[in-house]
Coordinates of C-alpha atoms in Angstrom, one line a residue:
M14 CA -1.7 8.7 -9.8
S15 CA -2.1 9.1 -13.7
C16 CA -5.1 10.5 -15.3
E17 CA -4.0 9.5 -18.7
K18 CA -6.6 7.7 -20.6
R19 CA -5.7 4.1 -21.6
N20 CA -6.8 3.8 -25.3
V21 CA -7.7 0.2 -25.5
P22 CA -10.7 -0.8 -27.5
L23 CA -13.5 -1.5 -25.1
K24 CA -15.2 -4.0 -27.3
S25 CA -12.2 -6.2 -27.3
L26 CA -12.2 -6.5 -23.6
L27 CA -15.8 -6.3 -22.6
S28 CA -18.5 -9.1 -23.7
M29 CA -22.1 -7.5 -23.8
T30 CA -25.3 -9.8 -23.9
A31 CA -28.9 -9.2 -23.4
A32 CA -29.5 -9.7 -19.6
G33 CA -32.5 -11.4 -18.1
L34 CA -32.2 -9.6 -14.9
A35 CA -35.3 -7.6 -14.2
L36 CA -33.9 -6.2 -11.2
C37 CA -31.5 -3.9 -13.1
C38 CA -33.8 -1.4 -13.8
G39 CA -37.3 -0.5 -12.7
G40 CA -39.5 0.3 -15.6
Y41 CA -37.7 -1.4 -18.4
D42 CA -38.2 -5.1 -19.7
T43 CA -35.2 -7.4 -20.2
N44 CA -34.9 -6.1 -23.6
D45 CA -33.7 -2.8 -22.4
L46 CA -30.8 -4.6 -20.3
V47 CA -27.3 -5.1 -20.8
T48 CA -24.8 -7.5 -19.0
V49 CA -20.9 -6.7 -19.6
R50 CA -18.5 -9.4 -18.6
T51 CA -15.1 -7.8 -17.7
Q52 CA -11.6 -9.1 -18.4
D53 CA -8.6 -8.6 -16.0
T54 CA -5.8 -6.8 -18.0
G55 CA -3.3 -8.5 -16.0
E56 CA -1.5 -5.3 -15.2
A57 CA 0.4 -4.1 -12.2
L58 CA -1.8 -2.1 -9.9
I59 CA -0.2 1.0 -7.7
N60 CA -2.7 1.1 -4.7
P61 CA -2.6 2.3 -1.2
G62 CA -1.6 -0.3 1.3
M63 CA -0.1 -2.8 -0.9
G64 CA 2.5 -3.5 -3.9
L65 CA 6.1 -4.0 -4.6
V66 CA 8.7 -2.3 -2.3
H67 CA 12.1 -0.8 -3.5
Y68 CA 15.0 -0.8 -0.9
H69 CA 16.7 2.4 -1.7
Y70 CA 18.7 2.5 1.4
S71 CA 19.4 -0.6 3.2
N72 CA 21.5 0.2 6.0
R73 CA 24.2 1.7 3.6
L74 CA 23.4 4.7 1.8
W75 CA 24.8 3.2 -1.5
A76 CA 22.6 0.3 -1.4
Y77 CA 20.5 -0.6 -3.3
G78 CA 19.4 2.6 -5.2
M79 CA 22.9 3.7 -6.0
Y80 CA 22.2 3.2 -9.7
S81 CA 18.9 4.7 -9.6
K82 CA 18.5 8.0 -11.4
P83 CA 16.3 10.8 -10.2
G84 CA 13.0 10.3 -11.1
D85 CA 13.2 6.6 -11.5
T86 CA 10.1 5.4 -9.5
D87 CA 9.5 2.1 -11.3
P88 CA 12.6 0.2 -10.9
L89 CA 10.1 -2.9 -11.0
P90 CA 6.8 -3.1 -12.4
G91 CA 4.1 -2.6 -9.7
T92 CA 6.6 -0.8 -7.4
S93 CA 4.5 1.6 -5.1
V94 CA 6.8 2.1 -2.2
V95 CA 10.3 3.3 -1.7
Y96 CA 12.0 2.0 1.4
L97 CA 14.4 4.2 3.5
R98 CA 16.4 2.1 6.0
V99 CA 19.2 4.0 7.5
L100 CA 21.2 4.5 10.6
W101 CA 20.2 7.0 13.5
S102 CA 23.9 8.4 13.4
D103 CA 23.2 9.3 9.8
L104 CA 20.1 11.2 10.6
E105 CA 21.1 13.0 13.6
P106 CA 25.2 13.4 13.7
K107 CA 24.6 16.1 16.3
E108 CA 22.2 16.3 18.9
G109 CA 19.2 18.4 17.7
E110 CA 20.7 18.6 14.1
F111 CA 19.0 16.4 11.5
R112 CA 19.8 15.4 7.9
W113 CA 16.4 14.9 6.6
D114 CA 17.7 15.8 3.2
I115 CA 18.9 12.1 3.0
F116 CA 15.1 11.4 2.9
D117 CA 13.7 14.3 1.2
S118 CA 16.0 14.2 -1.8
V119 CA 14.7 10.5 -2.8
A120 CA 11.4 10.8 -1.4
Q121 CA 10.1 14.0 -3.3
N122 CA 10.3 12.1 -6.7
W123 CA 8.1 9.2 -5.4
I124 CA 5.5 11.5 -3.8
K125 CA 5.2 13.1 -7.2
A126 CA 4.6 10.0 -8.9
G127 CA 1.7 9.1 -6.6
K128 CA 3.7 6.5 -4.6
Q129 CA 4.5 6.2 -0.9
L130 CA 7.2 5.9 1.5
A131 CA 8.5 3.5 4.3
F132 CA 11.1 4.0 7.1
R133 CA 13.2 2.2 9.3
V134 CA 15.8 3.8 11.5
I135 CA 18.3 1.5 13.3
C136 CA 20.4 1.9 16.3
C137 CA 22.6 -1.1 15.9
N138 CA 24.8 -2.2 13.1
Q139 CA 27.6 -4.3 12.0
T140 CA 29.7 -2.0 9.7
V141 CA 29.3 1.4 11.5
N142 CA 28.1 2.7 14.7
A143 CA 24.1 3.2 14.3
T144 CA 23.5 5.1 17.3
P145 CA 25.1 8.5 17.2
D146 CA 28.2 8.8 19.5
W147 CA 26.7 11.7 21.4
V148 CA 24.2 9.4 22.9
R149 CA 26.9 7.3 24.5
E150 CA 28.8 10.5 25.4
A151 CA 25.7 11.5 27.3
G152 CA 26.0 8.6 29.6
C153 CA 23.9 6.0 27.8
K154 CA 25.3 2.2 28.8
G155 CA 26.2 0.0 26.1
L156 CA 28.8 -2.6 24.9
W157 CA 31.6 -2.8 22.1
F158 CA 31.4 -5.9 19.8
S159 CA 33.0 -7.4 17.0
Y160 CA 30.9 -9.1 14.4
P161 CA 31.8 -12.4 13.4
G162 CA 33.1 -12.8 9.9
A163 CA 35.8 -9.6 9.9
K164 CA 39.0 -11.0 8.6
G165 CA 42.6 -9.2 8.1
S166 CA 42.9 -5.5 8.4
H167 CA 39.2 -5.3 8.8
Q168 CA 39.2 -7.3 12.0
A169 CA 40.3 -4.3 14.4
E170 CA 38.0 -1.9 12.7
A171 CA 35.2 -4.3 13.2
A172 CA 35.7 -4.4 16.9
K173 CA 34.8 -0.8 17.1
R174 CA 31.0 -1.6 16.7
W175 CA 28.9 -0.2 19.6
E176 CA 25.5 -1.5 20.8
P177 CA 23.4 0.7 23.1
T178 CA 21.6 -0.8 26.2
Y179 CA 18.2 -0.5 24.8
D180 CA 16.2 0.3 28.0
D181 CA 18.7 2.7 29.4
P182 CA 17.0 5.9 30.4
V183 CA 19.4 8.2 28.5
F184 CA 18.9 6.1 25.4
L185 CA 15.1 6.1 25.6
E186 CA 15.2 9.9 26.4
K187 CA 17.2 10.6 23.3
L188 CA 15.3 8.2 21.1
G189 CA 12.0 9.7 22.1
N190 CA 13.6 13.2 21.2
F191 CA 14.5 11.7 17.9
L192 CA 10.9 10.1 17.1
K193 CA 9.2 13.5 18.1
A194 CA 11.2 15.2 15.4
F195 CA 10.6 12.3 13.0
A196 CA 6.8 12.4 14.1
A197 CA 6.6 16.2 13.3
R198 CA 7.5 15.6 9.7
Y199 CA 5.7 12.2 9.1
D200 CA 3.0 11.1 11.4
G201 CA -0.3 11.2 9.7
D202 CA 1.2 11.9 6.1
P203 CA -0.7 10.1 3.6
S204 CA 2.5 9.7 1.7
V205 CA 3.7 7.4 4.4
A206 CA 2.9 3.6 3.9
F207 CA 4.6 2.3 7.1
V208 CA 7.3 2.9 9.7
D209 CA 9.0 -0.1 11.0
V210 CA 10.0 -0.2 14.9
G211 CA 13.6 -0.7 14.1
S212 CA 15.3 0.5 17.1
L213 CA 16.1 -2.8 18.7
G214 CA 19.0 -5.2 17.9
L215 CA 21.1 -5.7 14.7
Y216 CA 19.8 -4.1 11.7
G217 CA 16.5 -3.2 13.7
E218 CA 15.4 -6.9 13.6
G219 CA 15.8 -7.8 17.4
H220 CA 18.9 -9.7 16.9
T221 CA 21.3 -9.7 20.0
G222 CA 22.5 -13.2 19.7
R223 CA 26.1 -11.8 18.8
T224 CA 25.9 -8.7 20.9
A225 CA 24.2 -8.3 24.3
K226 CA 22.8 -11.9 24.5
L227 CA 19.2 -10.9 25.6
S228 CA 17.1 -13.7 26.4
R229 CA 13.6 -14.2 24.8
E230 CA 11.9 -12.7 27.8
E231 CA 14.3 -9.6 27.9
T232 CA 13.9 -9.0 24.2
E233 CA 10.1 -9.2 24.3
R234 CA 9.9 -6.8 27.1
I235 CA 12.2 -4.3 25.6
A236 CA 10.5 -4.4 22.5
R237 CA 7.1 -3.8 24.1
L238 CA 8.8 -0.6 25.6
H239 CA 9.9 0.3 22.0
I240 CA 6.6 -0.2 20.5
D241 CA 4.9 2.0 22.9
L242 CA 7.3 4.7 22.4
H243 CA 6.8 4.6 18.7
K244 CA 3.2 4.6 19.2
K245 CA 3.3 7.7 21.5
Y246 CA 5.0 9.7 18.7
L247 CA 3.4 8.2 15.8
P248 CA -0.1 7.5 16.7
N249 CA -1.3 8.2 13.2
T250 CA 1.1 6.1 11.3
Y251 CA 1.1 2.4 10.6
L252 CA 3.7 0.4 12.3
V253 CA 5.4 -2.7 11.8
I254 CA 8.0 -4.8 13.4
S255 CA 10.3 -7.9 12.2
D256 CA 8.8 -11.3 12.9
D257 CA 12.2 -11.9 14.4
V258 CA 11.9 -10.1 17.6
A259 CA 9.2 -12.8 18.6
G260 CA 11.8 -15.5 17.6
S261 CA 13.4 -16.3 14.2
I262 CA 12.4 -20.0 13.9
R263 CA 9.7 -20.5 16.6
Q264 CA 6.6 -22.6 15.3
E265 CA 4.2 -21.8 18.0
A266 CA 0.6 -21.1 16.6
D267 CA 0.6 -17.9 18.6
L268 CA 2.2 -16.0 21.2
P269 CA 1.5 -13.3 23.8
F270 CA 3.8 -10.8 22.2
L271 CA 2.2 -11.2 18.8
K272 CA -1.4 -10.7 20.5
F273 CA 0.3 -7.4 22.1
M274 CA 1.4 -6.2 18.6
R275 CA -2.3 -6.8 17.0
E276 CA -3.6 -4.9 20.1
R277 CA -1.4 -2.1 19.5
G278 CA -2.4 -2.2 15.9
V279 CA 1.3 -3.2 14.9
G280 CA 1.6 -5.3 12.0
I281 CA 4.2 -7.8 11.2
R282 CA 7.0 -8.2 8.6
D283 CA 9.1 -11.4 7.7
D284 CA 12.4 -10.0 6.8
S285 CA 14.2 -13.3 5.8
L286 CA 12.7 -15.0 3.1
M287 CA 15.1 -17.5 1.3
C288 CA 17.6 -17.1 4.2
S289 CA 17.4 -20.8 5.1
K290 CA 16.7 -24.0 3.3
Q291 CA 13.1 -24.0 4.8
S292 CA 13.0 -20.6 2.8
W293 CA 10.3 -19.1 5.7
H294 CA 9.0 -20.0 9.1
H295 CA 6.3 -17.5 10.0
D296 CA 3.5 -17.7 7.4
H297 CA 1.0 -19.0 10.1
W298 CA 1.7 -15.6 11.9
G299 CA 1.2 -13.7 8.8
R300 CA -2.1 -15.1 8.5
L301 CA -3.0 -14.1 11.9
F302 CA -2.3 -10.4 10.9
A303 CA -3.6 -10.3 7.5
P304 CA -7.3 -9.9 8.4
T305 CA -6.8 -6.4 9.9
L306 CA -3.2 -5.3 9.2
P307 CA -1.1 -5.3 5.9
V308 CA 1.6 -7.9 6.1
V309 CA 5.3 -7.1 4.9
L310 CA 7.3 -9.6 3.2
E311 CA 11.2 -9.2 2.4
T312 CA 13.5 -11.6 1.0
G313 CA 17.2 -11.8 2.5
H314 CA 19.9 -10.0 0.5
Y315 CA 19.8 -11.5 -2.9
V316 CA 23.7 -12.3 -3.1
T317 CA 23.6 -14.0 0.2
C318 CA 20.9 -16.2 -0.4
K319 CA 22.2 -17.2 -3.7
L320 CA 25.8 -17.9 -2.2
R321 CA 24.0 -19.9 0.7
G322 CA 22.1 -21.8 -2.1
N323 CA 18.8 -20.9 -0.6
W324 CA 17.4 -18.8 -3.3
R325 CA 14.1 -20.4 -4.8
K326 CA 12.6 -18.1 -7.2
D327 CA 9.8 -20.9 -7.6
R328 CA 8.8 -20.1 -4.0
I329 CA 8.1 -16.3 -4.4
L330 CA 4.8 -16.4 -5.2
E331 CA 3.9 -19.1 -2.7
S332 CA 5.3 -16.9 0.0
V333 CA 3.1 -14.1 -0.7
E334 CA 0.0 -16.5 -1.0
K335 CA 1.0 -18.3 2.2
H336 CA 1.4 -14.9 4.2
Q337 CA -1.5 -13.3 2.5
A338 CA 1.0 -10.2 2.1
S339 CA 0.1 -6.8 0.8
Y340 CA 3.7 -5.7 0.4
F341 CA 6.9 -7.5 -1.1
T342 CA 10.5 -6.4 -1.2
F343 CA 13.1 -8.0 -3.5
H344 CA 16.1 -7.4 -1.2
G345 CA 18.8 -6.3 -3.6
F346 CA 19.7 -4.2 -6.6
P347 CA 16.2 -4.1 -8.9
E348 CA 18.6 -4.7 -12.0
D349 CA 19.3 -8.4 -10.6
F350 CA 15.7 -9.0 -10.9
R351 CA 14.0 -7.0 -13.9
E352 CA 14.5 -9.6 -16.5
S353 CA 15.6 -12.8 -14.8
H354 CA 12.6 -12.8 -12.7
A355 CA 10.2 -11.1 -14.9
A356 CA 7.7 -14.0 -14.8
E357 CA 7.8 -14.0 -10.9
I358 CA 7.1 -10.3 -10.7
E359 CA 4.1 -10.6 -12.9
A360 CA 2.5 -13.2 -11.0
V361 CA 3.1 -11.6 -7.6
N362 CA 1.6 -8.1 -8.7
R363 CA -1.5 -10.2 -9.9
R364 CA -1.9 -11.6 -6.2
I365 CA -0.1 -9.2 -3.9
G366 CA -2.7 -7.3 -1.7
Y367 CA -6.1 -6.7 -3.0
R368 CA -7.3 -6.9 -6.5
L369 CA -10.9 -5.7 -6.9
M370 CA -13.1 -5.7 -10.2
P371 CA -16.7 -6.2 -11.2
K372 CA -16.7 -9.5 -13.1
S373 CA -19.9 -8.5 -14.8
V374 CA -22.1 -5.6 -14.7
S375 CA -25.7 -5.4 -15.6
F376 CA -27.3 -2.1 -16.6
P377 CA -30.4 -0.4 -18.7
K378 CA -29.4 0.5 -22.3
V379 CA -31.7 3.7 -21.9
V380 CA -32.5 5.6 -18.7
K381 CA -34.9 8.5 -18.2
L382 CA -33.7 11.7 -16.4
G383 CA -34.4 11.4 -12.8
E384 CA -35.9 8.0 -12.9
P385 CA -34.5 5.1 -10.3
V386 CA -32.0 3.2 -11.6
R387 CA -30.3 -0.2 -10.6
I388 CA -27.1 -1.5 -11.7
T389 CA -25.8 -4.9 -10.4
A390 CA -22.3 -6.0 -10.2
E391 CA -20.6 -9.2 -9.2
W392 CA -17.6 -7.8 -7.4
V393 CA -14.7 -10.1 -6.5
N394 CA -11.3 -9.4 -4.6
K395 CA -8.8 -11.6 -6.9
G396 CA -5.9 -10.6 -4.4
V397 CA -4.5 -12.6 -1.2
A398 CA -5.3 -9.9 1.3
P399 CA -8.5 -7.9 2.4
F400 CA -9.1 -4.5 1.0
L401 CA -8.2 -3.0 4.3
P402 CA -8.6 0.8 3.1
G403 CA -12.2 0.1 2.2
G404 CA -14.3 2.2 -0.4
F405 CA -17.3 2.5 -2.3
A406 CA -18.6 1.9 -5.9
S407 CA -19.5 4.9 -8.0
W408 CA -21.2 4.8 -11.2
S409 CA -20.8 7.6 -13.7
L410 CA -21.9 8.9 -16.9
C411 CA -18.8 10.4 -18.8
D412 CA -18.5 12.1 -22.0
E413 CA -16.0 11.3 -24.7
K414 CA -13.3 13.4 -23.1
G415 CA -13.7 11.5 -19.6
N416 CA -15.5 14.4 -17.8
V417 CA -18.1 13.3 -15.3
C418 CA -21.4 14.5 -16.2
W419 CA -23.5 12.7 -13.3
S420 CA -22.5 10.4 -10.6
F421 CA -23.8 8.4 -7.8
T422 CA -22.0 6.4 -5.2
D423 CA -23.5 3.3 -3.6
E424 CA -22.6 3.9 0.2
K425 CA -24.5 0.7 1.4
F426 CA -22.0 -1.8 0.6
D427 CA -18.3 -1.3 1.7
L428 CA -16.0 -3.2 -0.7
G429 CA -13.7 -3.8 2.1
S430 CA -16.0 -6.7 3.1
L431 CA -15.0 -8.8 0.3
S432 CA -13.2 -12.0 1.0
P433 CA -9.9 -12.5 -0.9
T434 CA -9.1 -15.1 -3.0
L435 CA -7.2 -17.9 -1.5
D436 CA -6.6 -21.7 -2.4
K437 CA -7.9 -20.6 -5.9
K438 CA -11.3 -19.7 -4.5
E439 CA -12.9 -16.8 -5.4
N440 CA -15.8 -15.2 -3.3
P441 CA -17.8 -12.8 -5.5
V442 CA -20.6 -11.0 -4.2
S443 CA -23.3 -9.6 -6.2
V444 CA -24.2 -5.8 -5.2
V445 CA -27.2 -3.8 -6.4
S446 CA -26.4 -0.4 -6.6
K447 CA -29.5 1.9 -6.7
G448 CA -29.5 5.8 -8.1
R449 CA -30.7 8.2 -10.4
F450 CA -28.8 9.9 -13.4
G451 CA -29.8 13.8 -13.5
F452 CA -33.1 15.2 -13.4
T453 CA -35.6 18.0 -14.9
A454 CA -35.5 20.9 -12.8
P455 CA -38.3 23.6 -13.0
I456 CA -37.5 27.1 -13.9
P457 CA -39.8 29.3 -11.6
P458 CA -42.4 31.3 -13.5
W459 CA -41.7 34.7 -12.0
N460 CA -39.3 37.1 -13.5
D461 CA -36.3 37.4 -11.2
Q462 CA -33.1 39.4 -12.3
V463 CA -31.1 36.6 -13.5
L464 CA -34.1 35.5 -15.6
A465 CA -34.6 38.9 -17.0
D466 CA -30.9 39.2 -18.0
L467 CA -31.1 36.1 -19.6
R468 CA -34.1 37.1 -21.8
N469 CA -33.4 40.5 -22.3
S470 CA -29.7 40.9 -22.5
Q471 CA -28.7 37.8 -24.0
G472 CA -31.8 37.1 -25.8
R473 CA -32.1 33.5 -24.7
V474 CA -35.4 31.6 -24.9
M475 CA -36.0 30.3 -21.3
E476 CA -38.3 27.0 -21.1
T477 CA -40.3 26.1 -18.1
S478 CA -37.9 23.6 -16.9
F479 CA -34.1 22.6 -17.3
D480 CA -32.5 19.2 -17.9
M481 CA -29.6 19.0 -15.4
L482 CA -28.2 16.4 -17.4
A483 CA -28.2 16.8 -21.2
P484 CA -30.1 14.0 -22.9
G485 CA -27.6 11.9 -25.2
E486 CA -25.3 8.7 -25.2
Y487 CA -22.6 8.4 -22.4
D488 CA -20.0 6.0 -21.0
L489 CA -21.0 4.3 -17.9
C490 CA -18.0 4.0 -15.7
V491 CA -17.1 2.5 -12.5
S492 CA -14.7 3.7 -9.9
V493 CA -14.1 2.7 -6.3
G494 CA -13.2 5.1 -3.7
T495 CA -14.8 7.9 -1.2
R496 CA -18.2 8.3 -0.3
Q497 CA -18.0 11.6 -2.4
G498 CA -17.3 9.4 -5.3
T499 CA -13.6 10.3 -5.8
P500 CA -11.7 7.5 -7.2
K501 CA -8.9 6.0 -5.0
I502 CA -8.4 2.5 -6.1
A503 CA -7.0 1.4 -9.5
L504 CA -8.9 -1.5 -10.9
P505 CA -7.5 -4.1 -13.6
L506 CA -10.0 -3.0 -16.4
A507 CA -9.3 -1.3 -19.7
G508 CA -9.6 2.2 -20.9
G509 CA -9.5 4.0 -17.4
N510 CA -9.2 7.9 -17.3
C511 CA -8.4 9.0 -13.7
R512 CA -9.4 5.9 -12.2
R513 CA -12.8 5.5 -14.1
Y514 CA -13.4 2.7 -16.1
P515 CA -15.7 2.5 -18.9
V516 CA -18.0 -0.7 -19.0
G517 CA -20.5 0.2 -21.5
K518 CA -22.9 2.9 -23.1
V519 CA -25.8 4.5 -21.6
K520 CA -28.4 6.5 -23.5
V521 CA -30.5 9.3 -21.6
V522 CA -33.6 10.5 -22.5
R523 CA -36.1 12.9 -21.3
N524 CA -38.9 11.8 -19.0
D525 CA -41.7 13.1 -20.8

């Protein structure tokens, strides 16, 4: 999170008019009130629980981050998460010996930039064995398979792929040991956005039609085991699983397995946008999860979707809106999208996840120290998903350097209750925040040591009272964050400094 101030002229982005709202501040008539109508800057927001996801590792350690330079944490505008999808065999080549450096070497620059991480560790892959050989050698059952499509000299090599039996006791024991070590590093870490339950099927997406050929019932039974195993070791981490585990093209409105996921607090991700002519199959499932759990979207491999004639960039924004998605992943090299899909990226960034802003703010032009103040704001969520992290509005008086001189937080209204904007219908809510700015504190008449030192040693003149907030003119700033007033959320407003945004000027006077 950057604390650099954006030097955009406030008057060019805010419209001020005299307000006819006597509610705004007790003790002042309507001539003392100002209404500010804000404008959305249109910029991409980096916020927790939402945003674009960059595929750095995609089963292949060279794709799709091979051209990324160290410190490049903005491959596409609005990228908030780096996704690390790797093979278990890469991370634990020998039992109990871990290559966490594969993660750390990428992750540290993203964490430094105030962004987050997401992981999938898979156990079956089409190119090389994803489950470590030592698991098989320890007695885990499984099968050898040949991935269709391998030709010529590659055919024999392709026949060497191995898939574990996913409910084998040895497999579950060894996987549990890995998850325990993984959890020691990442469970509950605020830098982690989500972790996939990716230990079942090809690519971790539940596919066994080309390999073990598990029935739908067997797939769901084993998936429940794997979800519970992940929940055991990662109870404080947001988990998601591919919609394909429940069936790639099933159209039922809801399923017992999907209900099981929601009961466990496990979210859904659609890994296969643009993989077929229909573009996607499960937006209705996404909407089941979106009210309480962030939905993750991912396109199919860009090159494959294009070769099959399925790529529809005109449907990218539609997919976000139909699923009420919080995360979106372009599955390919970012260079392939940066210019050719600039308009689509901009459109997604304006709708993905939540997008909070006060459309208008009414406040007094002049306030007296310690007197009650009311600020009325019309809040709206312009995104497609609820503001699931939740948070509270704070109103601060700041000096010309952006320093907070006084602040109060409205703890009575959680902005997480704002409804998202769907079908082009906004749902604004008028919120009256009550508080006070500063006060005048009395100085006791008796001569204690501190007063004596001030008067005698430093020659200061002491009055009978002290203004806790110096009279003068301040920027009135709005922010969204914790109950303590710490900003956590970027807003699409101009002039922000450490995620506090000026909406107008307030003059503070003594309460004589």
